[in-house]
Amino acid sequence: MTQDVHPRSRPGWLLLGPAFVAAIAYVDPGNVAANVSAGAQFGFLLVWVIVLANLMAYLVQYLSAKLGLATGLSLPQAVGDRLGRPSRLAYWIQAELVAMATDLAEVVGGAIALYLLFDLPLLVGGVITGAVSLLLLVVKDRRGQQTFERVIIGLLMIIAIGFLTSLVAAPPSIDDVAAGLIPRFDGAESVLLAAAMLGATVMPHAVYLHSGLARDRHGHPEPGPMRRRLLRATRWDVGIAMLLAGAVNLSMLLIAATNLQGMADTDSIEGAYHAVESTLGYTVALLFAIGLLASGLASSSVGAYAGAMIMQGLLRRSIPLVARRVITLLPALAILAVGVDPSRALVLSQVVLSFGIPFALIPLVRLTANARLMGTDANHGLTTALGWAVAGVISVLNVVLIYLTVKG
């Protein structure tokens, strides 16, 4: 466990970092697939979903980090401590399925990027993505969490440059963006994409992970000035990280809405890349592909880290990281090997993630509202109400999604 031993004596900006690692989950290849598909098919219609999802993400990630600082427990540990063995096992199975869906999005996205950049077969690109993610985890184990954070923040900056460049090259109409802030849908497919965008933004594994990241970075400070300072720094950490992730997510949709709407084959990342190249030029398309590659590599390592934390917290055991990396890599490699359309697989993986969100959010809100567990740092009534509203909105959207999908 890596702890910030003397946080009171350090500048506030040196306390930032854990939220940026969690934020990688908010700009992974699943986001690219969902947001580009939404923009290409429906233009600016679903801009409001990204804005709403990132506001939700701020609250959720702060509550997760606060839980870790105030209790010294990760969210999986706190949940596991309150469940009997059968319930713990069932809860772990759903969390593990969500982790595998996460890995699918990240590995497939990295494979697509390597294909676009170097014309590598998708299966080879998937293997390379998995191997690099393992190397990044080795960096964490050998050099500590802060070094790992710096590497991930560097990749996050590459992701931001890769996607925001396209937005600068072809800025959208302000009126069109403003019109997209009005909440509405246009048929079952738009609801499917909205659920995918939520699943790609408010991601269950990031909720589980952030509690452990904050605890491992800052320890479990006693109530008082030091904890208050760390919580204040955490609010800034989460706010800046979510603002950056939100800008990248919004840029993905706006790129597609501005340049790709009505063009053929833009419902896939590969098609979107070629459309960007034809409309904005090779350099912008190259940066798009580099951003996608950085997204796949970084998010795959963060996803594996989260999976290990989930297993340790709920099963109270761990397996060697290499073995776990190989096991969770297999479904993604199988998808690539059998020739399933990778972009469609990415979007559907985000829908699976959206169904796992209530299983992370409901315990998080309940635990952080528990004064016996959290002490003076328990949620205020308004915070708890907002937390329940977030969980409710996402759950209702998923029920509507099931109904429209079955009906259609």
Coordinates of C-alpha atoms in Angstrom, one line a residue:
M1 CA 0.0 0.0 0.0
T2 CA 1.4 3.4 -1.0
Q3 CA 0.5 6.2 1.4
D4 CA 1.1 9.9 1.3
V5 CA 2.8 10.1 4.7
H6 CA 2.7 13.8 5.2
P7 CA -0.1 15.3 3.1
R8 CA -0.3 18.4 5.3
S9 CA 3.2 19.5 4.3
R10 CA 2.7 18.9 0.6
P11 CA 1.3 21.4 -2.0
G12 CA -2.3 20.6 -2.9
W13 CA -1.5 19.7 -6.5
L14 CA 0.7 16.9 -5.3
L15 CA -2.3 15.2 -3.7
L16 CA -4.0 14.9 -7.1
G17 CA -3.8 11.7 -9.1
P18 CA -6.1 8.9 -8.1
A19 CA -9.1 10.4 -9.9
F20 CA -7.1 10.7 -13.2
V21 CA -6.5 6.9 -13.0
A22 CA -10.2 6.3 -12.5
A23 CA -10.9 8.8 -15.3
I24 CA -9.2 6.5 -17.9
A25 CA -12.3 4.3 -17.6
Y26 CA -14.4 7.3 -18.8
V27 CA -12.4 7.7 -22.1
D28 CA -11.9 4.1 -23.0
P29 CA -12.5 2.6 -26.5
G30 CA -16.1 1.8 -25.5
N31 CA -16.7 5.6 -25.2
V32 CA -15.3 6.1 -28.7
A33 CA -17.6 3.5 -30.2
A34 CA -20.7 4.7 -28.3
N35 CA -20.1 8.4 -28.8
V36 CA -19.1 8.2 -32.5
S37 CA -22.1 6.0 -33.2
A38 CA -24.4 8.4 -31.5
G39 CA -23.0 11.4 -33.3
A40 CA -23.0 9.7 -36.7
Q41 CA -26.5 8.3 -36.5
F42 CA -28.3 11.0 -34.5
G43 CA -26.2 14.1 -34.8
F44 CA -26.3 16.4 -31.7
L45 CA -29.4 14.6 -30.3
L46 CA -27.6 12.9 -27.4
V47 CA -25.3 15.7 -26.3
W48 CA -27.3 15.9 -23.1
V49 CA -26.5 12.3 -22.3
I50 CA -22.8 13.1 -22.1
V51 CA -23.3 16.2 -20.0
L52 CA -25.7 14.4 -17.6
A53 CA -23.4 11.3 -17.4
N54 CA -20.4 13.4 -16.5
L55 CA -22.3 15.3 -13.8
M56 CA -23.3 11.9 -12.4
A57 CA -19.7 10.7 -12.7
Y58 CA -18.4 13.5 -10.5
L59 CA -20.8 12.6 -7.6
V60 CA -20.2 8.9 -7.9
Q61 CA -16.4 9.1 -8.1
Y62 CA -16.2 11.5 -5.2
L63 CA -18.4 9.2 -3.0
S64 CA -16.2 6.3 -3.9
A65 CA -13.0 8.1 -3.0
K66 CA -14.5 9.4 0.2
L67 CA -15.5 5.9 1.2
G68 CA -11.9 4.7 0.9
L69 CA -10.4 7.6 2.8
A70 CA -13.0 7.6 5.7
T71 CA -13.1 3.8 6.2
G72 CA -9.8 2.4 4.9
L73 CA -11.8 0.0 2.8
S74 CA -12.4 -0.4 -0.9
L75 CA -16.0 -0.6 -2.0
P76 CA -15.7 -4.4 -2.8
Q77 CA -14.3 -5.0 0.7
A78 CA -17.1 -2.9 2.4
V79 CA -19.7 -4.8 0.4
G80 CA -18.1 -8.2 1.0
D81 CA -18.0 -7.5 4.8
R82 CA -21.8 -7.2 4.8
L83 CA -22.7 -10.2 2.7
G84 CA -22.8 -13.9 3.5
R85 CA -20.7 -16.3 1.4
P86 CA -23.5 -17.2 -1.2
S87 CA -24.4 -13.6 -1.6
R88 CA -20.8 -12.5 -1.9
L89 CA -20.2 -15.2 -4.6
A90 CA -23.3 -14.1 -6.6
Y91 CA -22.3 -10.4 -6.3
W92 CA -18.7 -11.2 -7.4
I93 CA -20.0 -13.1 -10.5
Q94 CA -22.0 -10.1 -11.7
A95 CA -19.0 -7.8 -11.0
E96 CA -16.7 -10.2 -12.8
L97 CA -19.0 -10.3 -15.8
V98 CA -18.9 -6.5 -15.9
A99 CA -15.1 -6.5 -15.6
M100 CA -14.9 -8.9 -18.6
A101 CA -17.2 -6.6 -20.6
T102 CA -14.9 -3.8 -19.7
D103 CA -11.9 -5.8 -20.9
L104 CA -13.6 -6.6 -24.1
A105 CA -14.1 -2.9 -24.9
E106 CA -10.5 -2.0 -24.0
V107 CA -8.7 -4.8 -25.8
V108 CA -10.8 -4.6 -28.9
G109 CA -10.3 -0.9 -29.1
G110 CA -6.6 -1.2 -28.8
A111 CA -6.6 -3.9 -31.5
I112 CA -8.6 -1.6 -33.8
A113 CA -6.1 1.2 -33.2
L114 CA -3.1 -1.0 -34.0
Y115 CA -4.9 -2.2 -37.2
L116 CA -5.5 1.4 -38.3
L117 CA -1.9 2.5 -37.5
F118 CA 0.1 -0.5 -38.6
D119 CA -2.3 -2.8 -40.4
L120 CA -1.9 -5.5 -37.8
P121 CA -4.5 -8.3 -37.7
L122 CA -7.0 -7.7 -34.9
L123 CA -6.1 -10.8 -33.0
V124 CA -2.4 -9.8 -33.0
G125 CA -3.4 -6.3 -31.9
G126 CA -5.5 -7.7 -29.1
V127 CA -2.6 -9.8 -27.8
I128 CA -0.2 -6.8 -27.9
T129 CA -2.8 -4.6 -26.1
G130 CA -3.1 -7.2 -23.3
A131 CA 0.7 -7.6 -23.0
V132 CA 1.3 -3.8 -22.8
S133 CA -1.4 -3.5 -20.1
L134 CA 0.4 -6.2 -18.1
L135 CA 3.6 -4.2 -18.4
L136 CA 1.9 -1.1 -17.1
L137 CA 0.7 -3.1 -14.1
V138 CA 4.3 -4.3 -13.5
V139 CA 5.3 -0.6 -13.4
K140 CA 2.8 -0.1 -10.6
D141 CA 4.0 -3.1 -8.6
R142 CA 7.7 -2.3 -8.9
R143 CA 7.7 1.5 -8.9
G144 CA 4.6 2.3 -6.8
Q145 CA 1.2 3.9 -7.3
Q146 CA 2.4 7.5 -7.9
T147 CA 4.7 6.4 -10.8
F148 CA 1.8 4.4 -12.2
E149 CA -0.4 7.5 -11.9
R150 CA 2.1 9.6 -13.8
V151 CA 2.2 7.1 -16.7
I152 CA -1.6 6.9 -16.8
I153 CA -1.9 10.7 -16.7
G154 CA 0.6 11.0 -19.6
L155 CA -1.6 8.6 -21.6
L156 CA -4.7 10.6 -20.7
M157 CA -3.1 13.7 -22.1
I158 CA -2.3 11.8 -25.4
I159 CA -6.0 10.7 -25.5
A160 CA -7.2 14.3 -25.0
I161 CA -4.9 15.6 -27.7
G162 CA -5.9 12.9 -30.1
F163 CA -9.6 13.6 -29.9
L164 CA -9.7 17.3 -29.1
T165 CA -7.6 18.1 -32.2
S166 CA -10.4 17.0 -34.5
L167 CA -12.8 19.3 -32.7
V168 CA -10.4 22.3 -33.1
A169 CA -10.0 21.4 -36.8
A170 CA -13.7 21.4 -37.5
P171 CA -15.6 23.2 -34.7
P172 CA -19.4 22.5 -34.5
S173 CA -22.2 25.0 -34.6
I174 CA -22.9 26.4 -31.1
D175 CA -26.6 26.4 -31.9
D176 CA -26.6 22.7 -32.8
V177 CA -24.7 21.9 -29.6
A178 CA -27.1 23.9 -27.5
A179 CA -30.1 22.2 -29.1
G180 CA -28.5 18.8 -28.1
L181 CA -28.8 19.8 -24.4
I182 CA -32.5 19.3 -24.5
P183 CA -33.3 15.7 -23.2
R184 CA -35.1 13.6 -25.8
F185 CA -34.8 10.4 -27.8
D186 CA -35.6 9.3 -31.3
G187 CA -36.6 5.6 -31.3
A188 CA -35.2 2.5 -29.6
E189 CA -31.8 2.7 -31.2
S190 CA -31.2 6.1 -29.6
V191 CA -32.1 4.7 -26.2
L192 CA -29.7 1.8 -26.8
L193 CA -26.9 4.2 -27.6
A194 CA -27.8 6.4 -24.6
A195 CA -27.6 3.4 -22.3
A196 CA -24.3 2.5 -24.0
M197 CA -23.0 6.0 -23.4
L198 CA -24.0 5.9 -19.7
G199 CA -22.3 2.5 -19.4
A200 CA -19.2 3.9 -21.0
T201 CA -19.2 7.0 -18.7
V202 CA -20.4 5.9 -15.3
M203 CA -18.5 2.6 -15.3
P204 CA -18.9 0.1 -12.5
H205 CA -15.3 -0.9 -12.3
A206 CA -14.2 2.7 -11.9
V207 CA -16.6 3.0 -9.0
Y208 CA -15.1 0.0 -7.3
L209 CA -11.6 1.0 -8.1
H210 CA -11.5 4.6 -6.9
S211 CA -12.2 3.8 -3.3
G212 CA -9.1 1.6 -3.3
L213 CA -7.0 4.1 -5.2
A214 CA -7.7 6.9 -2.7
R215 CA -7.0 4.6 0.2
D216 CA -3.8 3.3 -1.2
R217 CA -2.5 6.8 -2.1
H218 CA -3.5 8.6 1.1
G219 CA -4.0 5.9 3.7
H220 CA -6.8 6.1 6.3
P221 CA -6.4 9.4 8.0
E222 CA -8.1 10.0 11.4
P223 CA -11.0 12.5 11.5
G224 CA -9.7 16.0 11.7
P225 CA -7.8 18.6 9.7
M226 CA -5.7 16.1 7.7
R227 CA -8.8 14.2 6.5
R228 CA -10.6 17.4 5.7
R229 CA -7.7 18.5 3.6
L230 CA -7.5 15.2 1.7
L231 CA -11.2 15.3 1.1
R232 CA -11.0 18.8 -0.3
A233 CA -8.1 17.8 -2.5
T234 CA -10.1 14.8 -3.6
R235 CA -13.0 17.1 -4.7
W236 CA -10.6 19.0 -6.9
D237 CA -9.0 15.8 -8.1
V238 CA -12.3 14.4 -9.2
G239 CA -13.6 17.7 -10.6
I240 CA -10.5 18.3 -12.9
A241 CA -10.3 14.7 -14.0
M242 CA -14.1 14.5 -14.8
L243 CA -13.9 17.8 -16.6
L244 CA -11.1 16.5 -18.9
A245 CA -12.9 13.2 -19.5
G246 CA -16.1 15.0 -20.2
A247 CA -14.5 17.3 -22.7
V248 CA -12.9 14.3 -24.5
N249 CA -16.3 12.4 -24.5
L250 CA -18.1 15.4 -25.9
S251 CA -15.5 15.9 -28.6
M252 CA -16.0 12.4 -29.8
L253 CA -19.7 12.9 -30.3
L254 CA -19.3 16.4 -31.8
I255 CA -16.6 15.1 -34.3
A256 CA -19.1 12.5 -35.6
A257 CA -22.1 14.9 -35.5
T258 CA -20.2 17.6 -37.4
N259 CA -18.3 15.6 -39.9
L260 CA -19.7 12.1 -40.2
Q261 CA -23.5 12.4 -40.0
G262 CA -25.1 10.9 -43.2
M263 CA -21.8 9.3 -44.4
A264 CA -21.7 5.6 -45.1
D265 CA -20.1 3.1 -42.8
T266 CA -19.5 5.6 -39.9
D267 CA -21.2 3.2 -37.4
S268 CA -17.8 1.6 -36.9
I269 CA -14.6 3.0 -35.5
E270 CA -12.7 2.0 -38.7
G271 CA -15.3 3.7 -40.8
A272 CA -15.2 6.8 -38.6
Y273 CA -11.4 6.9 -38.9
H274 CA -11.5 6.8 -42.7
A275 CA -14.3 9.4 -42.7
V276 CA -12.3 11.7 -40.5
E277 CA -9.3 11.2 -42.8
S278 CA -11.4 12.1 -45.9
T279 CA -13.0 15.2 -44.3
L280 CA -10.2 16.5 -42.0
G281 CA -7.0 15.1 -43.4
Y282 CA -4.4 12.4 -42.6
T283 CA -2.8 14.2 -39.7
V284 CA -6.1 14.6 -37.7
A285 CA -7.0 11.0 -38.5
L286 CA -3.6 9.9 -37.3
L287 CA -4.0 11.7 -34.0
F288 CA -7.5 10.1 -33.7
A289 CA -5.9 6.7 -34.0
I290 CA -3.1 7.4 -31.6
G291 CA -5.7 8.7 -29.1
L292 CA -7.6 5.4 -29.5
L293 CA -4.5 3.4 -29.0
A294 CA -3.5 5.2 -25.8
S295 CA -7.1 4.8 -24.6
G296 CA -7.0 1.0 -25.2
L297 CA -3.6 0.5 -23.6
A298 CA -4.2 2.7 -20.5
S299 CA -7.8 1.5 -19.9
S300 CA -6.9 -2.2 -20.2
S301 CA -4.3 -1.9 -17.4
V302 CA -6.7 0.1 -15.2
G303 CA -9.5 -2.4 -15.9
A304 CA -7.3 -5.3 -14.9
Y305 CA -6.3 -3.4 -11.7
A306 CA -9.9 -2.9 -10.9
G307 CA -10.7 -6.6 -11.5
A308 CA -8.0 -7.7 -9.1
M309 CA -9.4 -5.3 -6.4
I310 CA -12.9 -6.7 -7.0
M311 CA -11.8 -10.3 -6.6
Q312 CA -9.7 -9.5 -3.5
G313 CA -12.5 -7.5 -1.8
L314 CA -15.3 -10.0 -2.5
L315 CA -13.6 -13.4 -2.5
R316 CA -10.9 -12.4 0.0
R317 CA -8.3 -14.0 -2.2
S318 CA -6.2 -13.1 -5.2
I319 CA -4.6 -15.0 -8.1
P320 CA -1.3 -14.1 -9.8
L321 CA -1.7 -11.0 -11.9
V322 CA -0.4 -12.7 -15.0
A323 CA -3.0 -15.5 -14.7
R324 CA -5.8 -13.1 -14.1
R325 CA -4.7 -11.0 -17.1
V326 CA -4.8 -14.0 -19.3
I327 CA -8.2 -15.3 -18.1
T328 CA -9.9 -11.9 -18.6
L329 CA -8.2 -11.5 -21.9
L330 CA -9.6 -14.7 -23.4
P331 CA -13.2 -13.5 -24.1
A332 CA -11.9 -10.4 -26.0
L333 CA -9.5 -12.5 -28.0
A334 CA -12.3 -15.0 -28.8
I335 CA -14.4 -12.1 -30.1
L336 CA -11.6 -11.0 -32.4
A337 CA -10.8 -14.5 -33.5
V338 CA -14.3 -15.4 -34.6
G339 CA -14.7 -12.2 -36.6
V340 CA -17.6 -10.5 -34.7
D341 CA -17.9 -6.9 -35.8
P342 CA -15.6 -5.2 -33.3
S343 CA -17.4 -1.8 -33.2
R344 CA -20.8 -3.4 -32.6
A345 CA -19.2 -5.6 -29.9
L346 CA -17.8 -2.4 -28.3
V347 CA -21.2 -0.7 -28.2
L348 CA -23.0 -3.8 -26.8
S349 CA -20.3 -4.2 -24.1
Q350 CA -21.1 -0.8 -22.9
V351 CA -24.8 -1.8 -22.5
V352 CA -23.7 -4.7 -20.4
L353 CA -21.7 -2.2 -18.3
S354 CA -24.7 0.0 -17.8
F355 CA -26.6 -3.0 -16.3
G356 CA -23.9 -3.4 -13.7
I357 CA -24.0 0.2 -12.6
P358 CA -26.9 -0.2 -10.0
F359 CA -24.9 -3.0 -8.3
A360 CA -22.1 -0.6 -7.7
L361 CA -24.1 2.6 -7.1
I362 CA -26.7 1.3 -4.6
P363 CA -24.2 -0.1 -2.1
L364 CA -22.0 3.0 -2.6
V365 CA -24.9 5.4 -1.7
R366 CA -26.0 3.3 1.2
L367 CA -22.5 2.9 2.7
T368 CA -21.5 6.5 2.4
A369 CA -24.8 7.6 4.0
N370 CA -24.2 5.3 7.0
A371 CA -23.1 7.5 9.9
R372 CA -22.0 4.5 11.9
L373 CA -19.5 3.6 9.2
M374 CA -18.5 7.0 7.9
G375 CA -18.8 9.1 11.1
T376 CA -18.9 12.8 10.6
D377 CA -18.1 12.3 6.9
A378 CA -21.4 10.5 6.2
N379 CA -23.4 12.1 3.3
H380 CA -25.6 15.0 3.9
G381 CA -29.3 14.4 3.1
L382 CA -29.1 16.2 -0.3
T383 CA -26.0 14.2 -1.3
T384 CA -27.8 11.0 -0.5
A385 CA -30.9 12.1 -2.4
L386 CA -28.8 13.0 -5.5
G387 CA -27.0 9.6 -5.2
W388 CA -30.3 7.8 -5.2
A389 CA -31.5 9.9 -8.2
V390 CA -28.4 8.9 -10.2
A391 CA -29.0 5.2 -9.5
G392 CA -32.7 5.6 -10.3
V393 CA -32.2 7.4 -13.6
I394 CA -29.8 4.8 -14.9
S395 CA -32.0 1.9 -13.7
V396 CA -35.1 3.3 -15.3
L397 CA -33.3 3.9 -18.6
N398 CA -32.2 0.3 -18.6
V399 CA -35.8 -0.9 -18.0
V400 CA -36.9 1.2 -20.9
L401 CA -34.1 -0.2 -23.0
I402 CA -35.2 -3.8 -22.3
Y403 CA -38.8 -3.0 -23.2
L404 CA -38.0 -1.2 -26.4
T405 CA -35.5 -3.9 -27.5
V406 CA -37.9 -6.7 -26.8
K407 CA -40.8 -4.8 -28.4
G408 CA -38.7 -4.1 -31.5

